[in-house]
Structures are given as C-alpha cells and as structure tokens.
Amino acid sequence: MATMENKMMRSSVACACLALVVGWMPLASAADGPAATAPPRPESTTVTVVQPSDVPAPRLLPACAPGKCPFPGQKVTVIATRSAISVALLEVKDEYEAATGAQLEIVRLPGVEHYPTIISDMTNRTGKFDASIAGGWWLGDMVAGGHLLSYDTFYDDPRFPKWNIDDVLPGPRNLLSYGGKKYMVAYDHDGQVMYYRRDLLNAPQHQAAFQQKYGYALAVPQTWAQFRDAVEYFNGQDLNGDGAPDHGIVLALQPGSQGMFNYMTLSASFVVGPTNSKLYWFDPQTMEPLIKSPGHLRALELFVELVKFGPREMLTWNHGRGWDHFLAGRAAFALTWGDLGALAQQPGSQVKGKTGAAPVPGTHEYYDIAQRKWVKTEAVNRVGNTTGASWAGVISRYSKAPEATYFLLALLAAKEKSAVYAVRGWDGVDPGRRFHFLPPEGTGSLEPYLRAGWDEADVRDYLGAFQRSFSDKQQFPYLRIPGAYSYWLALDLHLVGAASGQLNPAAALEAAAVDFEEITIRLGRERQREAYRTSLGF
C-alpha cells in the first residue's frame, strides 16, 4: 500500500484530479448532441434506484436577426465532464447559437480526463478550449499559472445576459473570486449537509428505546456526540420493512474518490472556531502541515468509529452507490451533497416524504491551532462548508472568443435557468443562491419544487439546511492552491487506511502530514505559501 501511495503522490496533479464527479453519469455510449438533451439515464456505477423526472429549463433569448448577431462566425469550445453536470450545456446549445450567431462545440470527457486535458491546453497555451466547467479546487493551479481570464470587465456590460453574483450565498460566493478578481461564473453550489430519516426519528418506539438506552431524547443531532449515538442506535435494525438489517449511516469511501470530503465536513468544527477561522491545512507563514493537530485527530477517531455503523462494503463505494443505499431506505443517516435530497424526490425513491436535512452537527470544544489548546464553547460550534467541486465556468486566457464565451457562461448563470437546474436535481446542479431559498432569508418559493414533485416537508428541511450552512459566519477553509488534489489524495488514502483498520488514526494523520510536506517541497514552498495566503485572503 505504501508503494502505491508514494507512486500516486509523486504523479502529476492531473493524473487523478477528477476521480470526483458529483452528479449522475450518463451511459458511456450516449451521443453528445441534440439527442442527448433528455435526462441522462444512470449507469451501474452511479444511482440506479431512482429515475429522472422531466423538468425542462426555459428558453430565454430570441434568435438574432441576420446581420445583427453579436458574435457571427465565432466558435466557442467548452470542455466539461461527461456527467449530469454538463447536461445543461447540451440543453442551451441551440438557444445560444441562435441568439449569438456563434458556433458552440461541447467536448465532454470522462472525469479522469477532463482536468488533465484542460490544464495541458492552458499550460501549452494552445487555446483549443475557450472555457471549462471547472471544479473549485482547480483555481489554485489555473490562477497561479496565469491561465484564466477574469470576467470583471464583462460582468456589468449590458451586452451579456445578466446574473447577480450577490445572489450567491456567502460560502459559495467566496469560491467565485481569487485574489480580488472574479474568475468562476456561478453554476453549481456544492456543500454537505446531514440527511436523516425523519420517520425514524419521529417513531414513538424508537424514541422510547433510544431514551432508555442513552438517557436523553432522540432528536435531530446537534452535536457529533449525539450523531454518533443515533447512528449506533439505528445500525442493524430493519429500516425499510424488508426483514433485513440495515445501517446507521452510509458514506462513500472508495479510495481516490471522496472520503476526504466526508472527513473535511466532519472535522471542521473540531478545528475551526470563533478564535480560529482559517488555520486548518497549513501554517500560512511556513506551510507546515497542520493536519495532525489534536482537533484533526479527535475528528478522525470519530470518523473511524462511524464507519463501523455502516455497511462494510462502503469502503469501496462511490457516491452513487452510497446514495442508492439511502434511497432504498437502508440507512438512517448520510453526510453528502445536495444531489441526494433532490434524488430522494425522484420516481423509485423509497424515502420521499421521509428525508430530513439539517446542517452538519458541531462540537462544544475545538482545538485552536494557533493557541495550541482546546477551547470550550457554550453554544454548539458549527462550521458551514462548501465541500465538493462547486462546478462553475472559467474562461481560458488563451480563448480566441472571450466575449462570446462569457455570454454562454452568463446565460447558464441566469436566474430563470438556475432556478430550474436546482429544482430538478438530476442535472447535478445544487442550490446556493437567494432565489433558490425560501423567505425570509431567501427570495424563492415552494411552488417550483412542488410542481417538480418534491414533498413539502422534505424541501423545507433541504433548503433550510443549505441556506444555514452557506450563510454561516464560520466557513470551512476551502483549499485552492496548486496541487490541491495531490494533498487531498494523500489525505484520502490514509483516511481509508484508518477506516479499514490498517492504520491507527494518529499514524494515518502523521503519514498524511509527511506526504503534504513532500508535495510542498516538490511544488516549491514559497510558491505554495504565496498561493495559500492569497487563497485565504491574506
């Protein structure tokens, strides 16, 4: 295992950078073109329990008159991951071409090929691709290399479709800019929340049994200690009435996939707190890894314990397989993205009307890394998160048609389209803007969700959970520096070692810290330090 890890860690950042694909994967043989604009059908490696419903996005722009098109004869080429996250691109192609006079070419590649292809194009300054629907963690490599064009000069220009960056809630809005300049055009807004079976928590027999066993009332967990008890209690019980024992929790822990995201979400409140808003990954002065702090260790110890209350097979599951387990009614809790709440409303779901959601739990004590001491809090210490990719459009500095490119990305960001993308769920686009959420904090309404078939109690919980998480004053510090995925992959592989019992938690974090230091040395300590400080707003 050590040999494999070392080999993977010394490989290029590009090699595995897109093992994470948040969204459904359409059939590998599906054609890219007009015929592919129907809802993608999931394949066996992702969600199979539910099927997508038909909720079309509106057409906003009329065709331009001959001689009056804004970009006649220009060509825009966009690269995106061949998954549900790029379905909206296919939908908007005809509208865009008719409204602008430009030609749109969409190149959809498997996840593991997307990042290597676009970063190679940028590094070589080829300019084959004008834009990418990129992951948020790519910005460190792209901006540090001088490969992106800021859209600051286009944003308020009336020639382009209008969208409002201030509609994006504070957490995900922070990912759209870097070093004070706007680079990512809003599209998908990722973050993780706690999903739970509302019917189970409200059942009198479970409430009585839980009270007797743990000495306090069964309710939506507010702290990780309460979460741990609830997960243990439901593990091994029949949760869907089929006579077979089910599980307290489901996590997707396939090596090289997204286990580190689950850990980031869980560990945040053990490290980040009122006296420490940013120190989690590195010391911003020295780039010394902080990943083995006592707060990180306590979080990993809990993480390893929680794994015992889920199916053993989830150590090899990707996100789709994990979502299937919850959608089939076989788990009481899950920590994951907005996709699961939306998929729970689709035909075939066994948990529609039963799926509650809330911000992830917190702690009453966190480890302040700067002060090197544990700090107790009277209120629950919660930390919002933008864990995930938060897919968004970026413009290559080498684009030969930058204005036509921004026009496309702004059209995808338009309120009327974004509202539909977030409602239907199967397109991989998660909510994050004020018009996605309900008053008084938001400006949206229940109507589009109910029209799309959502259960009212489910959608109220769902929107409330994401609104509170994305608006929390405390936000998990997203890593956006060169080599971000190399650091994450190192962490993930050692987390899997701890979760499987091959490493104890302390040894796993020590090994991760060693790998972090090796990556920093390889990429250049001063370069990494400068990028890290810029990414944190120092």
Coordinates of C-alpha atoms in Angstrom, one line a residue:
M1 CA 0.0 0.0 0.0
A2 CA 2.8 2.4 0.8
T3 CA 4.4 1.8 -2.6
M4 CA 1.1 2.5 -4.4
E5 CA 0.6 5.7 -2.3
N6 CA 4.0 7.0 -2.9
K7 CA 3.7 6.3 -6.6
M8 CA 0.3 8.1 -6.8
M9 CA 1.5 11.1 -4.7
R10 CA 4.5 11.6 -6.9
S11 CA 2.5 11.6 -10.1
S12 CA 1.2 14.8 -11.7
V13 CA -1.7 16.5 -10.1
A14 CA -3.6 16.0 -13.3
C15 CA -3.4 12.2 -13.1
A16 CA -6.4 11.6 -10.8
C17 CA -7.7 15.1 -10.3
L18 CA -11.2 14.2 -11.4
A19 CA -11.9 10.9 -9.8
L20 CA -14.5 13.1 -8.0
V21 CA -17.6 13.5 -10.2
V22 CA -20.5 14.8 -8.3
G23 CA -23.6 14.0 -10.4
W24 CA -25.0 11.2 -12.4
M25 CA -23.0 9.6 -15.2
P26 CA -25.0 9.0 -18.4
L27 CA -24.4 5.9 -20.4
A28 CA -21.0 5.8 -21.8
S29 CA -22.4 5.3 -25.3
A30 CA -24.7 8.3 -25.2
A31 CA -24.1 10.7 -28.1
D32 CA -23.1 14.3 -27.4
G33 CA -25.5 16.4 -29.3
P34 CA -29.2 17.4 -29.6
A35 CA -30.4 13.8 -28.9
A36 CA -28.5 13.9 -25.6
T37 CA -30.6 16.7 -24.1
A38 CA -33.0 14.3 -22.4
P39 CA -32.4 13.4 -18.8
P40 CA -29.3 11.2 -18.5
R41 CA -30.0 7.6 -17.5
P42 CA -27.7 6.4 -14.7
E43 CA -25.4 3.5 -15.2
S44 CA -24.5 0.8 -12.8
T45 CA -21.6 2.8 -11.2
T46 CA -23.9 5.5 -10.0
V47 CA -27.5 5.9 -9.0
T48 CA -29.8 3.0 -10.0
V49 CA -32.7 3.2 -7.5
V50 CA -34.4 6.3 -9.0
Q51 CA -35.1 7.6 -12.4
P52 CA -35.1 11.3 -13.5
S53 CA -38.3 13.3 -14.0
D54 CA -38.9 15.6 -16.9
V55 CA -38.5 19.3 -15.9
P56 CA -37.3 21.4 -18.8
A57 CA -35.3 24.6 -18.4
P58 CA -36.8 27.8 -20.1
R59 CA -35.5 29.3 -23.3
L60 CA -34.7 32.9 -22.5
L61 CA -33.3 34.5 -25.7
P62 CA -34.8 35.1 -29.1
A63 CA -32.9 34.3 -32.3
C64 CA -30.8 37.3 -33.5
A65 CA -31.8 38.9 -36.8
P66 CA -29.5 38.4 -39.8
G67 CA -26.8 41.0 -39.7
K68 CA -27.4 41.8 -36.1
C69 CA -26.0 38.8 -34.3
P70 CA -23.4 39.8 -31.6
F71 CA -20.8 37.1 -32.5
P72 CA -21.3 35.9 -36.1
G73 CA -18.9 33.3 -37.3
Q74 CA -17.1 32.9 -34.0
K75 CA -16.6 29.5 -32.4
V76 CA -16.7 28.7 -28.7
T77 CA -15.4 25.3 -27.5
V78 CA -16.2 24.3 -23.9
I79 CA -14.8 21.3 -22.2
A80 CA -16.8 19.6 -19.4
T81 CA -17.1 16.3 -17.6
R82 CA -19.3 13.7 -19.2
S83 CA -21.8 13.5 -16.4
A84 CA -25.1 15.1 -15.4
I85 CA -23.3 18.3 -14.5
S86 CA -22.8 19.1 -18.3
V87 CA -26.4 18.3 -19.4
A88 CA -27.4 22.0 -19.1
L89 CA -24.7 22.8 -21.7
L90 CA -26.3 20.4 -24.2
E91 CA -29.7 22.0 -23.5
V92 CA -28.6 25.5 -24.1
K93 CA -26.6 24.9 -27.3
D94 CA -29.4 25.7 -29.9
E95 CA -30.6 28.7 -28.0
Y96 CA -27.1 30.1 -27.6
E97 CA -26.2 29.6 -31.3
A98 CA -29.5 31.1 -32.5
A99 CA -29.1 34.2 -30.2
T100 CA -25.5 34.9 -31.0
G101 CA -24.6 33.6 -34.4
A102 CA -21.7 31.8 -32.9
Q103 CA -21.0 28.1 -33.1
L104 CA -20.8 26.1 -29.8
E105 CA -18.7 22.9 -29.6
I106 CA -19.1 20.9 -26.4
V107 CA -16.4 18.4 -25.6
R108 CA -17.5 16.1 -22.8
L109 CA -14.8 13.8 -21.4
P110 CA -14.7 11.2 -18.7
G111 CA -14.0 12.7 -15.3
V112 CA -10.4 11.5 -15.1
E113 CA -9.6 13.1 -18.5
H114 CA -11.2 16.5 -18.1
Y115 CA -8.7 18.3 -15.8
P116 CA -5.5 16.8 -17.5
T117 CA -6.8 17.9 -20.9
I118 CA -7.7 21.5 -20.0
I119 CA -4.6 22.1 -17.9
S120 CA -2.4 20.8 -20.7
D121 CA -4.1 23.0 -23.2
M122 CA -3.6 26.0 -20.9
T123 CA 0.0 25.2 -19.9
N124 CA 0.9 24.8 -23.6
R125 CA -1.1 28.0 -24.4
T126 CA -2.8 26.2 -27.2
G127 CA -6.2 27.8 -26.8
K128 CA -8.2 24.8 -28.1
F129 CA -10.7 25.3 -25.3
D130 CA -12.3 28.6 -24.6
A131 CA -13.9 27.6 -21.3
S132 CA -14.2 24.7 -18.9
I133 CA -16.9 23.8 -16.4
A134 CA -14.3 23.5 -13.7
G135 CA -14.0 22.3 -10.1
G136 CA -13.4 24.9 -7.5
W137 CA -10.1 23.4 -6.3
W138 CA -8.6 23.8 -9.8
L139 CA -8.4 27.6 -9.4
G140 CA -5.1 27.4 -7.5
D141 CA -3.3 25.8 -10.4
M142 CA -5.1 27.8 -13.1
V143 CA -4.7 31.3 -11.5
A144 CA -1.1 30.7 -10.3
G145 CA -0.2 29.7 -13.8
G146 CA -1.8 32.8 -15.2
H147 CA -4.2 30.7 -17.3
L148 CA -7.6 32.3 -16.6
L149 CA -9.2 35.5 -17.8
S150 CA -11.2 37.5 -15.2
Y151 CA -14.7 38.5 -16.3
D152 CA -14.6 41.7 -14.2
T153 CA -14.9 43.9 -17.3
F154 CA -17.8 41.8 -18.7
Y155 CA -19.9 41.4 -15.6
D156 CA -21.8 44.7 -15.8
D157 CA -21.8 45.1 -19.5
P158 CA -25.4 45.1 -20.8
R159 CA -24.4 43.2 -23.9
F160 CA -24.3 40.0 -21.9
P161 CA -27.1 38.0 -20.1
K162 CA -27.5 39.4 -16.6
W163 CA -26.9 37.4 -13.4
N164 CA -26.3 38.7 -9.9
I165 CA -23.2 37.4 -8.0
D166 CA -24.7 38.9 -4.8
D167 CA -27.5 36.3 -5.1
V168 CA -24.9 33.6 -4.3
L169 CA -24.8 33.0 -0.6
P170 CA -21.6 34.0 1.2
G171 CA -20.0 30.5 1.4
P172 CA -20.1 29.5 -2.3
R173 CA -19.7 33.2 -3.4
N174 CA -16.2 33.2 -1.9
L175 CA -15.2 30.5 -4.4
L176 CA -16.1 32.6 -7.4
S177 CA -13.2 35.1 -6.9
Y178 CA -9.5 34.7 -6.3
G179 CA -7.1 37.4 -5.2
G180 CA -9.9 40.0 -5.6
K181 CA -10.8 39.1 -9.2
K182 CA -13.9 37.3 -10.5
Y183 CA -12.9 34.1 -12.3
M184 CA -15.7 31.5 -11.8
V185 CA -19.2 32.1 -13.2
A186 CA -21.8 30.7 -10.9
Y187 CA -23.4 27.4 -11.8
D188 CA -23.3 24.6 -9.2
H189 CA -23.0 25.2 -5.5
D190 CA -21.7 22.2 -3.5
G191 CA -21.7 21.7 0.2
Q192 CA -22.5 18.8 2.5
V193 CA -25.4 18.5 5.0
M194 CA -26.7 15.8 7.3
Y195 CA -29.6 13.8 5.8
Y196 CA -31.7 11.7 8.2
R197 CA -34.8 9.6 8.2
R198 CA -37.5 11.9 9.6
D199 CA -39.9 9.0 10.0
L200 CA -37.5 7.0 12.1
L201 CA -36.6 9.9 14.5
N202 CA -40.3 10.6 15.0
A203 CA -41.4 7.0 15.6
P204 CA -42.6 6.5 19.2
Q205 CA -41.0 3.1 19.5
H206 CA -37.6 4.4 18.6
Q207 CA -37.9 7.5 20.8
A208 CA -38.7 5.3 23.8
A209 CA -35.9 2.8 23.1
F210 CA -33.3 5.5 22.5
Q211 CA -34.3 7.3 25.7
Q212 CA -33.9 4.1 27.7
K213 CA -30.5 3.3 26.1
Y214 CA -28.8 6.7 26.1
G215 CA -30.7 8.7 28.7
Y216 CA -31.8 11.6 26.6
A217 CA -34.4 12.2 23.9
L218 CA -34.0 11.1 20.3
A219 CA -34.0 14.2 18.1
V220 CA -32.2 15.7 15.1
P221 CA -28.5 15.6 16.3
Q222 CA -27.0 18.9 17.1
T223 CA -23.5 17.6 18.1
W224 CA -21.3 14.9 16.8
A225 CA -21.7 13.0 20.1
Q226 CA -25.4 12.9 19.6
F227 CA -24.9 12.0 15.9
R228 CA -22.7 9.1 16.9
D229 CA -25.3 7.7 19.4
A230 CA -28.1 8.0 16.8
V231 CA -26.1 6.2 14.2
E232 CA -25.2 3.4 16.6
Y233 CA -28.8 3.0 17.7
F234 CA -30.2 2.5 14.2
N235 CA -27.4 0.3 12.9
G236 CA -28.5 -3.3 12.5
Q237 CA -32.3 -2.5 12.6
D238 CA -34.7 -3.1 9.7
L239 CA -35.3 0.4 8.4
N240 CA -37.3 -0.3 5.3
G241 CA -39.5 -3.2 6.3
D242 CA -37.9 -5.9 4.1
G243 CA -36.9 -8.0 7.1
A244 CA -33.1 -7.5 6.6
P245 CA -30.9 -5.5 9.0
D246 CA -29.9 -2.1 7.7
H247 CA -27.4 0.6 8.7
G248 CA -27.0 3.7 10.9
I249 CA -25.0 5.6 8.3
V250 CA -23.8 5.4 4.7
L251 CA -20.6 7.1 3.5
A252 CA -18.9 6.8 0.1
L253 CA -15.2 5.8 0.8
Q254 CA -13.9 4.5 -2.4
P255 CA -10.1 5.1 -2.4
G256 CA -9.1 8.1 -4.5
S257 CA -12.7 9.3 -4.6
Q258 CA -14.3 11.4 -1.9
G259 CA -13.7 10.1 1.5
M260 CA -11.6 13.2 2.3
F261 CA -14.6 15.4 1.6
N262 CA -16.6 13.5 4.2
Y263 CA -13.7 13.9 6.7
M264 CA -13.4 17.7 5.9
T265 CA -17.1 18.2 6.7
L266 CA -16.9 16.2 9.9
S267 CA -13.6 17.6 11.2
A268 CA -14.3 21.3 10.6
S269 CA -15.9 22.0 14.0
F270 CA -13.1 20.2 15.8
V271 CA -10.6 22.7 14.4
V272 CA -12.3 25.8 13.2
G273 CA -14.0 28.1 15.8
P274 CA -14.5 31.7 17.0
T275 CA -10.8 32.2 17.7
N276 CA -9.6 30.2 14.7
S277 CA -11.3 30.9 11.4
K278 CA -8.7 29.8 8.9
L279 CA -6.0 27.6 10.3
Y280 CA -6.8 24.0 9.2
W281 CA -4.5 23.0 6.3
F282 CA -1.1 24.7 6.7
D283 CA 0.7 27.4 8.7
P284 CA 0.4 30.4 6.4
Q285 CA 3.9 31.5 7.3
T286 CA 5.9 28.3 6.9
M287 CA 3.5 25.9 5.1
E288 CA 4.0 23.4 7.9
P289 CA 1.1 20.8 7.6
L290 CA -1.5 21.2 10.4
I291 CA -3.4 18.1 9.5
K292 CA -2.1 16.1 12.5
S293 CA -3.4 18.5 15.2
P294 CA -5.3 17.2 18.2
G295 CA -8.5 18.5 16.7
H296 CA -7.9 16.6 13.5
L297 CA -7.1 13.5 15.4
R298 CA -10.2 13.6 17.6
A299 CA -12.3 14.0 14.4
L300 CA -10.6 11.1 12.7
E301 CA -11.2 8.9 15.7
L302 CA -14.9 9.7 15.5
F303 CA -14.8 9.2 11.7
V304 CA -13.3 5.7 12.2
E305 CA -16.0 4.8 14.8
L306 CA -18.8 5.9 12.5
V307 CA -17.6 3.7 9.7
K308 CA -18.3 0.7 12.0
F309 CA -22.0 1.6 11.8
G310 CA -22.3 1.5 8.1
P311 CA -22.0 -1.3 5.5
R312 CA -18.5 -2.7 5.3
E313 CA -18.8 -2.6 1.5
M314 CA -18.9 1.2 1.6
L315 CA -15.2 1.3 1.9
T316 CA -15.2 0.6 -1.9
W317 CA -18.4 2.5 -2.8
N318 CA -18.5 5.7 -5.0
H319 CA -21.1 8.4 -4.2
G320 CA -23.7 6.9 -6.4
R321 CA -23.6 3.5 -4.7
G322 CA -23.8 5.2 -1.4
W323 CA -26.8 7.3 -2.5
D324 CA -28.5 4.2 -3.7
H325 CA -28.3 2.7 -0.2
F326 CA -30.0 5.6 1.4
L327 CA -32.6 6.0 -1.4
A328 CA -33.5 2.3 -0.9
G329 CA -34.3 3.0 2.7
R330 CA -31.3 1.1 4.0
A331 CA -29.6 3.8 6.1
A332 CA -30.8 6.2 8.8
F333 CA -28.2 9.0 8.1
A334 CA -25.9 10.3 5.4
L335 CA -23.4 13.1 5.0
T336 CA -23.4 14.3 1.5
W337 CA -24.3 16.9 -1.2
G338 CA -27.5 18.4 -2.4
D339 CA -27.9 15.7 -5.0
L340 CA -29.2 13.2 -2.5
G341 CA -32.0 15.4 -1.3
A342 CA -33.2 16.0 -4.8
L343 CA -32.8 12.4 -5.9
A344 CA -34.9 11.3 -2.9
Q345 CA -37.9 13.0 -4.7
Q346 CA -37.5 11.1 -8.0
P347 CA -39.6 8.1 -9.1
G348 CA -38.4 5.0 -7.4
S349 CA -37.2 6.6 -4.2
Q350 CA -38.2 4.7 -1.0
V351 CA -37.6 7.8 1.2
K352 CA -39.6 10.5 -0.4
G353 CA -41.6 12.3 2.3
K354 CA -39.2 10.8 4.9
T355 CA -35.9 12.6 4.2
G356 CA -35.0 15.3 6.6
A357 CA -31.9 17.5 6.3
A358 CA -30.0 19.8 8.6
P359 CA -26.6 21.5 8.8
V360 CA -24.0 19.1 9.9
P361 CA -23.6 18.8 13.7
G362 CA -21.0 20.6 15.7
T363 CA -19.0 20.4 18.9
H364 CA -18.7 22.1 22.3
E365 CA -14.9 22.1 22.1
Y366 CA -12.4 22.7 19.3
Y367 CA -8.7 22.8 19.2
D368 CA -7.3 26.3 18.5
I369 CA -4.1 25.5 16.5
A370 CA -2.5 29.0 17.0
Q371 CA -3.0 28.9 20.8
R372 CA -2.3 25.2 21.0
K373 CA -5.2 24.5 23.3
W374 CA -8.7 23.2 23.4
V375 CA -11.4 25.9 23.6
K376 CA -14.8 25.2 25.1
T377 CA -18.0 26.8 23.7
E378 CA -21.3 27.3 25.4
A379 CA -23.3 27.2 22.1
V380 CA -22.7 24.4 19.6
N381 CA -19.7 25.3 17.5
R382 CA -20.9 24.8 13.9
V383 CA -19.0 25.4 10.7
G384 CA -20.6 25.9 7.3
N385 CA -18.9 24.2 4.3
T386 CA -18.6 24.3 0.5
T387 CA -17.2 20.8 0.5
G388 CA -17.1 19.5 -3.1
A389 CA -16.5 20.7 -6.6
S390 CA -18.9 23.6 -7.0
W391 CA -18.7 23.3 -10.8
A392 CA -18.5 26.7 -12.5
G393 CA -17.5 28.2 -15.8
V394 CA -14.0 29.6 -16.3
I395 CA -12.6 31.4 -19.3
S396 CA -9.2 30.5 -20.7
R397 CA -6.8 33.4 -21.1
Y398 CA -5.9 31.9 -24.5
S399 CA -9.5 32.0 -25.7
K400 CA -9.9 33.4 -29.2
A401 CA -13.5 34.4 -28.4
P402 CA -13.6 35.6 -24.8
E403 CA -16.7 37.7 -25.1
A404 CA -18.8 35.0 -26.8
T405 CA -17.5 32.6 -24.2
Y406 CA -18.6 34.8 -21.3
F407 CA -22.0 35.3 -23.0
L408 CA -22.5 31.5 -22.8
L409 CA -21.5 31.2 -19.2
A410 CA -23.6 34.1 -18.1
L411 CA -26.6 32.6 -19.9
L412 CA -26.1 29.4 -17.9
A413 CA -26.0 31.5 -14.7
A414 CA -29.2 33.4 -15.5
K415 CA -31.8 33.2 -12.6
E416 CA -34.5 31.6 -14.7
K417 CA -32.3 28.7 -15.7
S418 CA -30.5 28.3 -12.4
A419 CA -33.8 28.1 -10.6
V420 CA -34.8 25.1 -12.7
Y421 CA -31.5 23.4 -12.5
A422 CA -31.6 23.4 -8.7
V423 CA -35.2 22.1 -8.6
R424 CA -34.9 19.1 -10.8
G425 CA -31.9 17.6 -9.1
W426 CA -30.9 15.0 -11.7
D427 CA -28.6 17.5 -13.5
G428 CA -26.1 17.6 -10.6
V429 CA -26.6 21.4 -10.1
D430 CA -27.2 22.1 -6.4
P431 CA -28.8 25.3 -4.8
G432 CA -26.8 28.2 -3.5
R433 CA -28.5 31.4 -4.5
R434 CA -31.0 33.5 -2.7
F435 CA -33.8 32.8 -5.2
H436 CA -33.3 29.0 -4.5
F437 CA -34.3 29.5 -0.9
L438 CA -37.4 30.5 1.0
P439 CA -38.3 33.7 2.8
P440 CA -37.3 35.4 5.0
E441 CA -33.7 34.6 4.2
G442 CA -34.3 33.8 0.6
T443 CA -36.5 35.2 -2.2
G444 CA -37.8 32.0 -3.8
S445 CA -40.9 30.0 -3.2
L446 CA -42.1 26.4 -2.7
E447 CA -44.1 26.4 -6.0
P448 CA -41.4 25.3 -8.4
Y449 CA -40.3 22.5 -6.1
L450 CA -43.8 21.2 -5.5
R451 CA -44.5 21.4 -9.2
A452 CA -41.5 19.3 -9.8
G453 CA -42.8 16.6 -7.4
W454 CA -41.0 17.4 -4.2
D455 CA -42.5 16.6 -0.8
E456 CA -43.2 19.8 1.1
A457 CA -41.6 18.7 4.4
D458 CA -38.6 17.3 2.6
V459 CA -37.9 20.5 0.6
R460 CA -38.4 22.8 3.6
D461 CA -35.7 20.8 5.5
Y462 CA -33.5 20.6 2.5
L463 CA -33.5 24.3 1.7
G464 CA -33.2 25.3 5.3
A465 CA -30.1 23.1 5.8
F466 CA -28.2 24.5 2.8
Q467 CA -29.3 28.1 3.5
R468 CA -28.0 28.0 7.0
S469 CA -24.8 26.2 6.1
F470 CA -23.9 28.5 3.2
S471 CA -24.7 31.6 5.4
D472 CA -22.8 30.6 8.5
K473 CA -20.2 33.1 9.5
Q474 CA -17.8 30.3 10.1
Q475 CA -16.9 28.5 6.9
F476 CA -14.5 25.6 6.3
P477 CA -11.4 27.0 4.6
Y478 CA -11.6 25.5 1.1
L479 CA -8.1 24.5 -0.3
R480 CA -7.4 26.4 -3.6
I481 CA -3.6 26.2 -4.2
P482 CA -1.5 24.4 -6.8
G483 CA -1.6 20.7 -6.2
A484 CA -4.8 20.8 -4.1
Y485 CA -5.9 17.4 -5.3
S486 CA -2.5 15.9 -4.6
Y487 CA -2.8 17.0 -1.0
W488 CA -6.4 15.7 -0.9
L489 CA -5.5 12.4 -2.4
A490 CA -2.7 11.9 0.1
L491 CA -5.2 12.6 2.9
D492 CA -7.9 10.3 1.4
L493 CA -5.6 7.3 1.0
H494 CA -4.5 7.5 4.6
L495 CA -8.1 8.0 5.8
V496 CA -9.0 4.8 4.0
G497 CA -6.2 3.1 5.8
A498 CA -7.6 4.3 9.1
A499 CA -11.2 3.5 8.2
S500 CA -10.2 -0.1 7.2
G501 CA -8.2 -0.7 10.3
Q502 CA -4.8 -0.8 8.6
L503 CA -3.6 2.3 10.4
N504 CA -4.5 3.9 13.7
P505 CA -5.8 7.4 13.4
A506 CA -2.7 9.1 14.7
A507 CA -0.4 7.2 12.3
A508 CA -2.7 8.0 9.4
L509 CA -2.6 11.7 10.0
E510 CA 1.2 11.6 10.6
A511 CA 1.6 9.9 7.3
A512 CA -0.6 12.4 5.6
A513 CA 1.5 15.2 7.1
V514 CA 4.7 13.7 5.7
D515 CA 3.1 13.4 2.2
F516 CA 1.9 17.0 2.5
E517 CA 5.4 18.2 3.2
E518 CA 6.8 16.2 0.2
I519 CA 4.2 17.8 -2.1
T520 CA 5.0 21.3 -0.8
I521 CA 8.7 20.7 -1.4
R522 CA 8.1 19.4 -4.9
L523 CA 6.0 22.3 -5.9
G524 CA 8.1 24.9 -4.2
R525 CA 7.5 26.2 -0.6
E526 CA 7.5 29.9 -1.4
R527 CA 5.2 29.5 -4.4
Q528 CA 2.8 27.4 -2.3
R529 CA 3.0 29.9 0.6
E530 CA 2.1 32.8 -1.7
A531 CA -0.8 31.0 -3.3
Y532 CA -2.1 29.7 0.1
R533 CA -2.1 33.2 1.6
T534 CA -3.8 34.7 -1.5
S535 CA -6.5 32.0 -1.4
L536 CA -7.2 32.8 2.2
G537 CA -7.4 36.5 1.6
F538 CA -4.2 37.4 3.4

